[in-house]
Coordinates of C-alpha atoms in Angstrom, one line a residue:
M1 CA -22.5 -4.0 3.6
N2 CA -21.3 -7.6 3.7
F3 CA -20.2 -8.1 7.3
A4 CA -18.5 -11.4 6.5
M5 CA -16.3 -9.5 4.1
L6 CA -15.5 -6.9 6.6
D7 CA -14.5 -9.6 9.1
D8 CA -12.2 -11.1 6.5
Y9 CA -10.5 -7.8 5.9
A10 CA -10.1 -7.4 9.6
S11 CA -8.0 -10.6 9.8
H12 CA -4.4 -11.1 8.7
S13 CA -3.2 -12.6 5.4
T14 CA 0.2 -14.2 5.1
L15 CA 1.9 -10.9 4.2
S16 CA 0.2 -8.7 6.9
D17 CA 0.6 -11.2 9.8
P18 CA 3.2 -9.8 12.3
R19 CA 3.9 -13.2 13.7
A20 CA 6.5 -12.8 16.5
H21 CA 5.9 -9.0 16.6
V22 CA 2.3 -9.0 17.7
K23 CA 3.1 -7.0 20.8
S24 CA 5.1 -4.5 18.9
I25 CA 2.3 -3.5 16.5
S26 CA -0.4 -4.0 19.1
A27 CA 1.3 -1.2 21.0
L28 CA 0.8 1.2 18.2
P29 CA -2.3 3.5 18.3
P30 CA -5.2 2.8 15.9
D31 CA -5.3 6.5 15.1
I32 CA -4.7 7.0 11.4
P33 CA -2.8 10.4 11.5
A34 CA -0.6 9.1 14.3
L35 CA 0.1 5.8 12.5
C36 CA 1.1 7.6 9.3
R37 CA 3.6 9.7 11.3
I38 CA 5.0 6.6 13.0
L39 CA 5.4 4.8 9.6
Q40 CA 7.1 7.8 8.1
G41 CA 9.6 7.6 10.9
L42 CA 10.3 3.9 10.2
L43 CA 10.3 3.7 6.4
I44 CA 11.8 5.8 3.6
H45 CA 10.8 5.6 -0.1
E46 CA 13.7 4.8 -2.3
A47 CA 12.9 7.7 -4.7
W48 CA 13.0 10.3 -1.9
I49 CA 16.2 9.5 -0.1
E50 CA 18.3 12.3 -1.7
R51 CA 15.3 14.7 -1.8
Q52 CA 15.2 14.5 1.9
G53 CA 18.9 15.1 2.3
F54 CA 20.1 11.5 3.0
D55 CA 22.9 9.5 1.6
T56 CA 21.8 6.7 -0.7
A57 CA 25.0 4.8 0.2
A58 CA 23.5 4.1 3.7
F59 CA 20.8 1.9 2.0
S60 CA 23.1 0.1 -0.4
G61 CA 22.6 -3.2 1.3
Q62 CA 18.8 -3.1 1.3
S63 CA 16.4 -4.3 -1.4
R64 CA 13.3 -2.5 -2.6
A65 CA 11.4 -5.8 -2.6
T66 CA 8.3 -5.7 -0.5
L67 CA 8.7 -8.0 2.5
P68 CA 6.0 -9.6 4.7
V69 CA 5.3 -7.4 7.7
S70 CA 6.9 -9.9 10.1
E71 CA 10.2 -9.8 8.1
R72 CA 10.0 -6.0 7.7
L73 CA 9.7 -5.8 11.5
D74 CA 12.7 -8.1 11.9
Q75 CA 14.6 -5.7 9.8
L76 CA 13.5 -2.6 11.5
L77 CA 14.2 -3.9 15.0
A78 CA 17.5 -5.3 13.9
I79 CA 18.5 -1.8 12.8
D80 CA 17.1 -0.1 15.9
P81 CA 15.6 -2.2 18.8
R82 CA 13.7 0.7 20.3
P83 CA 9.8 0.6 20.2
L84 CA 8.3 1.4 16.9
T85 CA 6.9 4.7 18.2
H86 CA 10.5 6.1 18.2
A87 CA 11.2 7.8 14.8
R88 CA 14.4 6.6 13.3
A89 CA 17.0 8.9 11.8
G90 CA 16.9 8.9 8.0
E91 CA 19.7 6.5 7.5
C92 CA 18.3 4.1 10.1
R93 CA 15.0 3.7 8.4
A94 CA 14.1 0.8 6.1
L95 CA 14.2 1.3 2.4
A96 CA 10.6 1.0 1.1
T97 CA 8.2 1.6 -1.8
C98 CA 4.6 2.8 -1.7
R99 CA 3.4 -0.8 -1.2
D100 CA 5.4 -1.2 2.0
F101 CA 3.7 1.9 3.5
A102 CA 0.3 0.6 2.5
L103 CA 1.0 -2.9 3.8
M104 CA 2.3 -1.8 7.1
L105 CA -0.6 0.5 7.8
C106 CA -3.0 -2.3 6.7
A107 CA -1.3 -4.8 9.1
V108 CA -1.6 -2.4 12.1
L109 CA -5.2 -1.7 11.4
R110 CA -6.0 -5.4 11.1
Q111 CA -4.2 -6.1 14.4
H112 CA -6.6 -3.6 16.0
G113 CA -9.6 -5.3 14.3
V114 CA -10.2 -2.6 11.8
P115 CA -11.1 -3.9 8.3
A116 CA -8.3 -2.8 5.9
R117 CA -6.9 -3.7 2.5
V118 CA -4.2 -2.5 0.2
R119 CA -5.3 -1.0 -3.1
C120 CA -3.2 -1.1 -6.3
G121 CA -3.9 1.6 -8.9
F122 CA -2.9 5.0 -10.2
A123 CA -2.4 8.3 -8.4
T124 CA -2.8 11.7 -10.1
Y125 CA -0.5 13.6 -7.6
F126 CA 3.0 12.4 -8.8
A127 CA 5.1 13.8 -11.5
G128 CA 5.9 11.9 -14.7
H129 CA 2.5 10.5 -15.7
P130 CA -1.1 11.7 -15.5
Y131 CA -1.8 8.5 -13.6
H132 CA 1.2 7.1 -11.8
D133 CA 1.5 3.4 -10.6
H134 CA 0.9 3.5 -6.9
W135 CA -0.4 1.6 -3.8
V136 CA -2.4 2.9 -0.9
C137 CA -4.3 1.5 2.1
E138 CA -8.0 1.5 2.4
Y139 CA -9.9 1.0 5.7
W140 CA -13.6 0.7 6.7
A141 CA -14.6 3.7 8.8
R142 CA -17.4 2.4 10.8
D143 CA -18.6 5.8 12.1
Q144 CA -18.9 7.0 8.4
Q145 CA -19.9 3.7 7.0
R146 CA -17.5 4.0 4.0
W147 CA -14.1 2.9 2.8
V148 CA -11.4 5.6 3.2
L149 CA -8.2 5.7 1.2
V150 CA -5.0 6.6 3.1
D151 CA -1.6 7.3 1.6
A152 CA 0.8 6.7 4.5
E153 CA 3.8 7.6 2.4
I154 CA 2.8 11.2 1.9
D155 CA 4.6 13.3 4.6
E156 CA 5.2 17.0 4.6
P157 CA 8.2 17.0 2.2
H158 CA 6.0 15.1 -0.2
R159 CA 3.1 17.5 0.2
E160 CA 5.4 20.5 -0.3
G161 CA 7.4 19.0 -3.2
L162 CA 4.4 17.7 -5.0
G163 CA 2.0 20.5 -4.2
I164 CA -0.6 18.1 -2.7
D165 CA -3.6 20.1 -1.4
F166 CA -5.7 17.3 0.1
E167 CA -5.3 15.3 3.3
P168 CA -3.4 12.0 2.7
I169 CA -5.4 10.4 5.5
D170 CA -8.5 10.8 3.2
V171 CA -7.4 10.6 -0.4
P172 CA -10.1 11.8 -2.8
R173 CA -11.4 9.2 -5.2
T174 CA -10.6 11.7 -8.0
A175 CA -6.8 11.5 -6.9
F176 CA -6.5 7.7 -6.9
V177 CA -8.0 5.3 -9.4
T178 CA -7.8 1.6 -8.7
G179 CA -6.5 -0.8 -11.3
I180 CA -9.9 -2.3 -11.8
E181 CA -11.5 1.1 -12.4
A182 CA -8.7 2.1 -14.7
W183 CA -9.3 -1.0 -16.7
R184 CA -13.0 -0.2 -17.0
R185 CA -12.3 3.3 -18.1
C186 CA -9.7 2.3 -20.7
R187 CA -12.1 -0.4 -22.0
S188 CA -14.8 2.2 -22.4
G189 CA -12.5 4.7 -24.0
A190 CA -12.8 7.2 -21.2
M191 CA -9.0 6.8 -20.3
D192 CA -5.9 6.4 -22.4
P193 CA -3.6 3.5 -21.3
A194 CA -0.6 5.6 -22.4
H195 CA -1.4 7.9 -19.5
L196 CA -0.8 5.1 -17.0
G197 CA 2.7 4.2 -16.0
H198 CA 5.8 4.3 -13.8
G199 CA 9.1 5.7 -14.8
S200 CA 9.6 5.1 -18.5
G201 CA 7.0 2.3 -18.6
T202 CA 3.4 2.9 -19.8
G203 CA 0.5 0.9 -21.0
L204 CA 1.4 -2.5 -19.6
F205 CA 1.1 -1.1 -16.1
L206 CA -2.7 -1.2 -16.7
R207 CA -2.7 -5.0 -17.0
A208 CA -0.3 -5.5 -14.1
S209 CA -2.2 -3.2 -11.9
T210 CA -5.6 -4.7 -12.8
L211 CA -4.3 -8.2 -11.8
R212 CA -2.8 -7.0 -8.6
A213 CA -6.0 -5.1 -7.8
I214 CA -8.1 -8.2 -8.2
C215 CA -5.7 -10.3 -6.1
S216 CA -5.4 -7.8 -3.3
R217 CA -9.1 -6.8 -3.1
S218 CA -11.0 -10.0 -3.3
P219 CA -11.2 -11.8 0.0
S220 CA -11.0 -15.2 -1.8
A221 CA -7.7 -14.0 -3.3
R222 CA -5.9 -13.0 -0.1
P223 CA -5.7 -16.3 1.8
R224 CA -3.6 -17.0 4.9
H225 CA -1.6 -19.6 3.0
G226 CA -0.8 -20.0 -0.7
I227 CA -2.4 -17.9 -3.5
P228 CA -5.8 -19.4 -4.4
G229 CA -8.0 -16.8 -6.2
A230 CA -5.0 -15.8 -8.4
P231 CA -5.7 -18.6 -11.0
R232 CA -9.1 -17.0 -11.9
A233 CA -7.4 -13.7 -12.4
I234 CA -4.7 -15.3 -14.5
R235 CA -7.4 -16.9 -16.7
I236 CA -8.9 -13.5 -17.3
F237 CA -5.5 -12.0 -18.1
G238 CA -3.9 -15.1 -19.7
W239 CA -0.9 -13.2 -20.9
M240 CA 0.4 -12.8 -17.3
K241 CA 3.0 -15.1 -15.8
P242 CA 1.9 -16.5 -12.4
P243 CA 2.0 -13.7 -9.8
C244 CA 4.5 -13.6 -7.1
R245 CA 3.4 -13.7 -3.4
S246 CA 3.8 -10.0 -3.1
V247 CA 0.3 -9.4 -4.8
M248 CA -1.5 -11.6 -2.4
I249 CA -2.3 -9.1 0.5

């Protein structure tokens, strides 16, 4: 294992840096199950508001755009100034997507010195597509000497509603395929790009997810300032417009 790479993943990028909220996230436990429960009490996925019995009107002023962790914490503490360990009522949580759950978990782990990174790819446990566009967090388990995938979004309502039979704190590699791996499989003919998508979109999600996976995985592509590393990925996938800051995690 490249220890310099692990050190890089244990340090913050622009998006994961809590800035003024260092004390708030330092107070959170580095325990994975506990962190997932805490995040589930702070964030709510836009697609699951009604399924969990909450009123979508309560979130009408919020955007689904992924925010840097420091700005997300600004938002959360403006809504409810209590410590982050206090679960918020549904309407007092921040509107989020899978990427927010992954980024927040990544940020807390890095704050505790744990090498962590977000992974963009496709999950097999959502309805609609055989491989659904999705983001998770991956951390280096020193005691096991391996990278472990964690889906912090998956709470009990998700598990029951989707029939998930594995532990979201250790997602099997068969249940989540990174964008890079999906690209390799499609190139070899082992996977059909039409099976990859989100909502009504298919096919092009492979290209987008591959670029995002390159940008978020490579240490050289997740700087503390700017987005170096992305130009090389853009040369490989020249059809893509310059990526927004949200892929540089």
